[in-house]
PDB file of C-alpha atoms in Angstrom:
ATOM      1  CA  MET A   1      20.087  15.256  54.732  1.00  0.00           C
ATOM      2  CA  ALA A   2      22.840  13.681  52.614  1.00  0.00           C
ATOM      3  CA  ARG A   3      22.902   9.681  52.638  1.00  0.00           C
ATOM      4  CA  HIS A   4      25.361   8.352  54.745  1.00  0.00           C
ATOM      5  CA  LEU A   5      26.802   4.608  55.714  1.00  0.00           C
ATOM      6  CA  ASP A   6      29.339   3.598  58.338  1.00  0.00           C
ATOM      7  CA  PHE A   7      31.551   0.738  57.170  1.00  0.00           C
ATOM      8  CA  TYR A   8      33.298  -1.196  59.994  1.00  0.00           C
ATOM      9  CA  PHE A   9      36.047  -3.509  58.331  1.00  0.00           C
ATOM     10  CA  ASP A  10      39.170  -5.482  59.143  1.00  0.00           C
ATOM     11  CA  CYS A  11      41.361  -6.424  55.861  1.00  0.00           C
ATOM     12  CA  SER A  12      41.579 -10.072  57.238  1.00  0.00           C
ATOM     13  CA  SER A  13      38.374 -11.004  56.235  1.00  0.00           C
ATOM     14  CA  PRO A  14      37.770 -12.150  52.968  1.00  0.00           C
ATOM     15  CA  TRP A  15      33.753 -11.235  53.301  1.00  0.00           C
ATOM     16  CA  THR A  16      35.138  -7.771  53.973  1.00  0.00           C
ATOM     17  CA  TYR A  17      37.374  -7.616  50.879  1.00  0.00           C
ATOM     18  CA  LEU A  18      34.157  -8.507  48.740  1.00  0.00           C
ATOM     19  CA  ALA A  19      31.927  -5.936  50.665  1.00  0.00           C
ATOM     20  CA  PHE A  20      34.670  -3.325  50.392  1.00  0.00           C
ATOM     21  CA  HIS A  21      34.817  -3.528  46.782  1.00  0.00           C
ATOM     22  CA  ALA A  22      31.043  -3.781  46.094  1.00  0.00           C
ATOM     23  CA  VAL A  23      29.935  -0.815  48.617  1.00  0.00           C
ATOM     24  CA  GLN A  24      31.945   1.771  46.947  1.00  0.00           C
ATOM     25  CA  PRO A  25      29.791   1.840  43.491  1.00  0.00           C
ATOM     26  CA  LEU A  26      26.601   1.217  45.290  1.00  0.00           C
ATOM     27  CA  ALA A  27      27.580   4.400  47.586  1.00  0.00           C
ATOM     28  CA  LEU A  28      28.624   6.320  44.153  1.00  0.00           C
ATOM     29  CA  GLU A  29      25.248   5.382  42.554  1.00  0.00           C
ATOM     30  CA  LEU A  30      23.005   6.566  45.497  1.00  0.00           C
ATOM     31  CA  GLY A  31      25.099   9.619  46.172  1.00  0.00           C
ATOM     32  CA  ALA A  32      26.050   8.275  49.749  1.00  0.00           C
ATOM     33  CA  GLU A  33      28.978   9.159  51.854  1.00  0.00           C
ATOM     34  CA  ILE A  34      31.041   6.556  53.144  1.00  0.00           C
ATOM     35  CA  ALA A  35      32.405   6.828  56.725  1.00  0.00           C
ATOM     36  CA  TRP A  36      35.464   4.219  56.846  1.00  0.00           C
ATOM     37  CA  LYS A  37      35.856   2.609  60.301  1.00  0.00           C
ATOM     38  CA  PRO A  38      38.728   0.283  60.527  1.00  0.00           C
ATOM     39  CA  ILE A  39      38.622  -2.265  63.584  1.00  0.00           C
ATOM     40  CA  LEU A  40      40.398  -5.178  64.742  1.00  0.00           C
ATOM     41  CA  VAL A  41      37.997  -8.111  64.111  1.00  0.00           C
ATOM     42  CA  GLY A  42      39.976 -10.548  66.728  1.00  0.00           C
ATOM     43  CA  GLY A  43      38.989  -7.903  69.446  1.00  0.00           C
ATOM     44  CA  VAL A  44      35.322  -8.201  68.604  1.00  0.00           C
ATOM     45  CA  PHE A  45      35.519 -11.840  68.242  1.00  0.00           C
ATOM     46  CA  ASN A  46      37.396 -12.152  71.726  1.00  0.00           C
ATOM     47  CA  ALA A  47      34.663  -9.819  73.307  1.00  0.00           C
ATOM     48  CA  VAL A  48      31.542 -11.037  72.084  1.00  0.00           C
ATOM     49  CA  ASN A  49      31.919 -13.827  69.430  1.00  0.00           C
ATOM     50  CA  ARG A  50      34.176 -16.624  70.650  1.00  0.00           C
ATOM     51  CA  THR A  51      32.293 -19.296  68.841  1.00  0.00           C
ATOM     52  CA  VAL A  52      34.136 -18.191  65.491  1.00  0.00           C
ATOM     53  CA  TYR A  53      37.061 -20.291  66.928  1.00  0.00           C
ATOM     54  CA  ASP A  54      35.134 -23.353  67.802  1.00  0.00           C
ATOM     55  CA  SER A  55      33.816 -23.399  64.085  1.00  0.00           C
ATOM     56  CA  ARG A  56      37.593 -22.768  62.910  1.00  0.00           C
ATOM     57  CA  ALA A  57      38.914 -25.418  65.319  1.00  0.00           C
ATOM     58  CA  LYS A  58      36.227 -28.267  64.113  1.00  0.00           C
ATOM     59  CA  PRO A  59      34.483 -26.920  60.806  1.00  0.00           C
ATOM     60  CA  ASN A  60      31.396 -28.600  59.753  1.00  0.00           C
ATOM     61  CA  PRO A  61      32.687 -30.337  56.377  1.00  0.00           C
ATOM     62  CA  ARG A  62      29.450 -29.557  54.498  1.00  0.00           C
ATOM     63  CA  LYS A  63      29.274 -25.806  55.482  1.00  0.00           C
ATOM     64  CA  GLN A  64      32.856 -25.599  54.778  1.00  0.00           C
ATOM     65  CA  SER A  65      32.692 -26.819  51.420  1.00  0.00           C
ATOM     66  CA  TYR A  66      29.795 -24.651  50.633  1.00  0.00           C
ATOM     67  CA  MET A  67      31.794 -21.746  51.878  1.00  0.00           C
ATOM     68  CA  LEU A  68      34.426 -22.157  49.816  1.00  0.00           C
ATOM     69  CA  LYS A  69      32.151 -22.500  46.616  1.00  0.00           C
ATOM     70  CA  ASP A  70      30.148 -19.469  48.189  1.00  0.00           C
ATOM     71  CA  LEU A  71      33.611 -17.307  48.011  1.00  0.00           C
ATOM     72  CA  ALA A  72      34.448 -18.285  44.686  1.00  0.00           C
ATOM     73  CA  ASP A  73      30.882 -17.422  43.341  1.00  0.00           C
ATOM     74  CA  TRP A  74      31.123 -13.917  44.845  1.00  0.00           C
ATOM     75  CA  ALA A  75      34.620 -13.287  43.785  1.00  0.00           C
ATOM     76  CA  ARG A  76      33.790 -14.399  40.102  1.00  0.00           C
ATOM     77  CA  LEU A  77      30.954 -12.007  40.208  1.00  0.00           C
ATOM     78  CA  TYR A  78      33.132  -9.296  41.314  1.00  0.00           C
ATOM     79  CA  ASP A  79      36.109 -10.174  39.447  1.00  0.00           C
ATOM     80  CA  LEU A  80      38.280 -10.473  42.193  1.00  0.00           C
ATOM     81  CA  ARG A  81      41.062 -12.930  42.745  1.00  0.00           C
ATOM     82  CA  ILE A  82      40.743 -14.518  46.330  1.00  0.00           C
ATOM     83  CA  VAL A  83      43.045 -16.950  47.829  1.00  0.00           C
ATOM     84  CA  PHE A  84      41.537 -19.078  50.143  1.00  0.00           C
ATOM     85  CA  PRO A  85      42.871 -20.453  52.402  1.00  0.00           C
ATOM     86  CA  PRO A  86      45.956 -18.204  52.328  1.00  0.00           C
ATOM     87  CA  LYS A  87      49.131 -19.726  53.792  1.00  0.00           C
ATOM     88  CA  VAL A  88      48.799 -17.293  56.947  1.00  0.00           C
ATOM     89  CA  PHE A  89      45.354 -17.649  58.211  1.00  0.00           C
ATOM     90  CA  PRO A  90      44.341 -16.054  60.576  1.00  0.00           C
ATOM     91  CA  VAL A  91      46.550 -13.295  59.853  1.00  0.00           C
ATOM     92  CA  ASN A  92      47.834 -10.701  62.724  1.00  0.00           C
ATOM     93  CA  SER A  93      46.176  -7.582  61.027  1.00  0.00           C
ATOM     94  CA  VAL A  94      46.633  -5.204  63.924  1.00  0.00           C
ATOM     95  CA  LYS A  95      49.459  -2.919  62.314  1.00  0.00           C
ATOM     96  CA  CYS A  96      47.710  -3.036  59.058  1.00  0.00           C
ATOM     97  CA  MET A  97      44.543  -1.716  60.759  1.00  0.00           C
ATOM     98  CA  ARG A  98      46.376   0.972  62.503  1.00  0.00           C
ATOM     99  CA  GLY A  99      47.917   1.863  59.529  1.00  0.00           C
ATOM    100  CA  ALA A 100      44.524   2.525  58.210  1.00  0.00           C
ATOM    101  CA  PHE A 101      44.147   5.621  60.178  1.00  0.00           C
ATOM    102  CA  VAL A 102      47.375   6.890  58.763  1.00  0.00           C
ATOM    103  CA  ALA A 103      45.685   6.578  55.409  1.00  0.00           C
ATOM    104  CA  LEU A 104      42.373   8.219  56.609  1.00  0.00           C
ATOM    105  CA  ASP A 105      44.311  11.198  57.745  1.00  0.00           C
ATOM    106  CA  GLU A 106      45.845  11.728  54.727  1.00  0.00           C
ATOM    107  CA  GLY A 107      42.675  11.117  52.413  1.00  0.00           C
ATOM    108  CA  LYS A 108      44.424   7.689  51.040  1.00  0.00           C
ATOM    109  CA  LEU A 109      42.016   5.106  53.027  1.00  0.00           C
ATOM    110  CA  VAL A 110      40.703   3.724  49.704  1.00  0.00           C
ATOM    111  CA  PRO A 111      43.791   2.830  48.043  1.00  0.00           C
ATOM    112  CA  TYR A 112      45.239   1.974  51.294  1.00  0.00           C
ATOM    113  CA  ALA A 113      42.616  -0.838  52.006  1.00  0.00           C
ATOM    114  CA  THR A 114      42.506  -1.897  48.330  1.00  0.00           C
ATOM    115  CA  ALA A 115      46.332  -2.454  48.430  1.00  0.00           C
ATOM    116  CA  ALA A 116      46.039  -4.284  51.944  1.00  0.00           C
ATOM    117  CA  PHE A 117      43.269  -6.631  50.807  1.00  0.00           C
ATOM    118  CA  GLU A 118      44.979  -7.209  47.515  1.00  0.00           C
ATOM    119  CA  ALA A 119      48.243  -8.040  49.166  1.00  0.00           C
ATOM    120  CA  TYR A 120      46.644 -10.597  51.445  1.00  0.00           C
ATOM    121  CA  TRP A 121      43.631 -12.306  49.506  1.00  0.00           C
ATOM    122  CA  GLY A 122      44.936 -11.512  46.160  1.00  0.00           C
ATOM    123  CA  ASP A 123      48.718 -12.033  46.242  1.00  0.00           C
ATOM    124  CA  ASP A 124      48.865 -14.516  49.545  1.00  0.00           C
ATOM    125  CA  ARG A 125      51.217 -12.314  51.451  1.00  0.00           C
ATOM    126  CA  ASP A 126      51.363 -11.934  55.427  1.00  0.00           C
ATOM    127  CA  LEU A 127      50.015  -8.521  56.500  1.00  0.00           C
ATOM    128  CA  ALA A 128      51.974  -8.789  59.509  1.00  0.00           C
ATOM    129  CA  ARG A 129      55.351  -8.788  57.731  1.00  0.00           C
ATOM    130  CA  GLU A 130      57.000  -5.091  57.633  1.00  0.00           C
ATOM    131  CA  GLU A 131      57.962  -5.411  53.925  1.00  0.00           C
ATOM    132  CA  VAL A 132      54.396  -6.249  53.332  1.00  0.00           C
ATOM    133  CA  LEU A 133      53.192  -3.258  54.909  1.00  0.00           C
ATOM    134  CA  ALA A 134      55.931  -1.038  53.505  1.00  0.00           C
ATOM    135  CA  ASP A 135      54.616  -1.901  49.883  1.00  0.00           C
ATOM    136  CA  ILE A 136      50.969  -1.602  50.878  1.00  0.00           C
ATOM    137  CA  ALA A 137      51.792   1.924  52.087  1.00  0.00           C
ATOM    138  CA  LYS A 138      53.915   2.900  49.382  1.00  0.00           C
ATOM    139  CA  ARG A 139      51.218   1.806  46.567  1.00  0.00           C
ATOM    140  CA  ALA A 140      48.858   4.219  48.809  1.00  0.00           C
ATOM    141  CA  GLY A 141      51.328   7.056  48.599  1.00  0.00           C
ATOM    142  CA  ILE A 142      52.399   6.976  52.114  1.00  0.00           C
ATOM    143  CA  GLU A 143      55.686   8.006  53.116  1.00  0.00           C
ATOM    144  CA  ARG A 144      57.234   4.896  54.869  1.00  0.00           C
ATOM    145  CA  GLN A 145      58.993   6.498  57.840  1.00  0.00           C
ATOM    146  CA  ARG A 146      55.921   8.477  58.435  1.00  0.00           C
ATOM    147  CA  PHE A 147      53.750   5.171  58.218  1.00  0.00           C
ATOM    148  CA  PHE A 148      55.751   3.252  60.575  1.00  0.00           C
ATOM    149  CA  ALA A 149      56.235   5.681  62.963  1.00  0.00           C
ATOM    150  CA  ALA A 150      52.414   6.650  63.127  1.00  0.00           C
ATOM    151  CA  ILE A 151      51.348   3.051  63.701  1.00  0.00           C
ATOM    152  CA  GLU A 152      53.705   2.780  66.861  1.00  0.00           C
ATOM    153  CA  THR A 153      51.835   5.758  68.734  1.00  0.00           C
ATOM    154  CA  ASP A 154      49.545   5.566  71.679  1.00  0.00           C
ATOM    155  CA  ALA A 155      46.710   7.888  69.703  1.00  0.00           C
ATOM    156  CA  CYS A 156      47.069   5.573  66.686  1.00  0.00           C
ATOM    157  CA  LYS A 157      46.389   2.298  69.029  1.00  0.00           C
ATOM    158  CA  ALA A 158      43.789   4.153  70.873  1.00  0.00           C
ATOM    159  CA  ARG A 159      41.906   5.011  67.837  1.00  0.00           C
ATOM    160  CA  LEU A 160      41.837   1.230  66.510  1.00  0.00           C
ATOM    161  CA  ARG A 161      40.331   0.307  69.972  1.00  0.00           C
ATOM    162  CA  ALA A 162      37.771   2.988  69.998  1.00  0.00           C
ATOM    163  CA  ASN A 163      36.408   1.912  66.684  1.00  0.00           C
ATOM    164  CA  THR A 164      36.395  -1.816  67.702  1.00  0.00           C
ATOM    165  CA  ASP A 165      34.668  -1.051  71.299  1.00  0.00           C
ATOM    166  CA  GLY A 166      32.341   1.493  69.063  1.00  0.00           C
ATOM    167  CA  LEU A 167      31.329  -1.614  66.969  1.00  0.00           C
ATOM    168  CA  ILE A 168      30.775  -3.851  70.096  1.00  0.00           C
ATOM    169  CA  ALA A 169      28.416  -1.078  71.763  1.00  0.00           C
ATOM    170  CA  ARG A 170      26.220  -0.806  68.596  1.00  0.00           C
ATOM    171  CA  GLY A 171      25.758  -4.521  68.522  1.00  0.00           C
ATOM    172  CA  GLY A 172      28.324  -5.718  65.962  1.00  0.00           C
ATOM    173  CA  PHE A 173      30.015  -9.088  66.375  1.00  0.00           C
ATOM    174  CA  GLY A 174      32.066  -9.302  63.057  1.00  0.00           C
ATOM    175  CA  SER A 175      33.356  -7.524  59.814  1.00  0.00           C
ATOM    176  CA  PRO A 176      32.108  -6.151  57.563  1.00  0.00           C
ATOM    177  CA  THR A 177      29.546  -4.246  59.680  1.00  0.00           C
ATOM    178  CA  ILE A 178      27.699  -1.672  57.916  1.00  0.00           C
ATOM    179  CA  PHE A 179      25.186   0.906  59.464  1.00  0.00           C
ATOM    180  CA  VAL A 180      22.558   3.213  57.857  1.00  0.00           C
ATOM    181  CA  GLY A 181      21.632   5.326  60.609  1.00  0.00           C
ATOM    182  CA  ASP A 182      21.150   2.883  63.426  1.00  0.00           C
ATOM    183  CA  ASP A 183      20.214  -0.048  61.110  1.00  0.00           C
ATOM    184  CA  MET A 184      23.051  -2.804  61.103  1.00  0.00           C
ATOM    185  CA  PHE A 185      23.835  -5.093  58.104  1.00  0.00           C
ATOM    186  CA  PHE A 186      26.590  -7.890  58.665  1.00  0.00           C
ATOM    187  CA  GLY A 187      28.117  -9.552  55.591  1.00  0.00           C
ATOM    188  CA  ASN A 188      28.806  -8.769  51.913  1.00  0.00           C
ATOM    189  CA  ASP A 189      25.456 -10.552  50.886  1.00  0.00           C
ATOM    190  CA  ARG A 190      23.447  -7.901  52.846  1.00  0.00           C
ATOM    191  CA  LEU A 191      24.460  -5.109  50.303  1.00  0.00           C
ATOM    192  CA  PRO A 192      20.836  -5.151  48.508  1.00  0.00           C
ATOM    193  CA  LEU A 193      19.458  -4.624  51.927  1.00  0.00           C
ATOM    194  CA  VAL A 194      22.139  -1.574  52.592  1.00  0.00           C
ATOM    195  CA  LYS A 195      20.849  -0.211  49.268  1.00  0.00           C
ATOM    196  CA  ALA A 196      17.283  -0.318  50.035  1.00  0.00           C
ATOM    197  CA  ALA A 197      17.855   1.375  53.691  1.00  0.00           C
ATOM    198  CA  LEU A 198      19.771   3.911  51.705  1.00  0.00           C
ATOM    199  CA  GLU A 199      17.054   4.478  49.280  1.00  0.00           C
ATOM    200  CA  ALA A 200      14.654   5.028  52.157  1.00  0.00           C
ATOM    201  CA  ALA A 201      16.752   7.255  54.023  1.00  0.00           C
TER     202      ALA A 201
END
């Protein structure tokens, strides 16, 4: 049986940008197939992880300072540019994440998500804005009219809800969440454990 992992993600998370970048060469090295699972992380937080909002409202200054250093360290390691905090944070990523299904159907998920992550975390652009989404779709080679029509369909909305609910049902509480079989890993820094699980699969 081929090695396989499920990658649940929302482009509004900087840690997910890091993991998205790093999981691809890892999967290539091990011959593992990635099943991309777009979600709405706000829906996950609302359902099972509301303490995220408390920590945002009243951050621990020591933890906040270290988080900024940690993020910068990982970005430097991966040779990525991450603006944190961006001008709009948290961002409304619902239409962007619906668009990921349009990209999936066209076999363009990786260039689409790459463009979305770079627009928000690299270029500090608001993922909720139509012109930003249009640029992301264009960079991924997705026709604009089809993109904007598709993300408003009930079917596309239902797919995003289904993936979000599916992650919650599997015990997830945020993004990025990776599964190797039923083994769950949360966060960019768990990729060495993901590698070990794939090697043992």
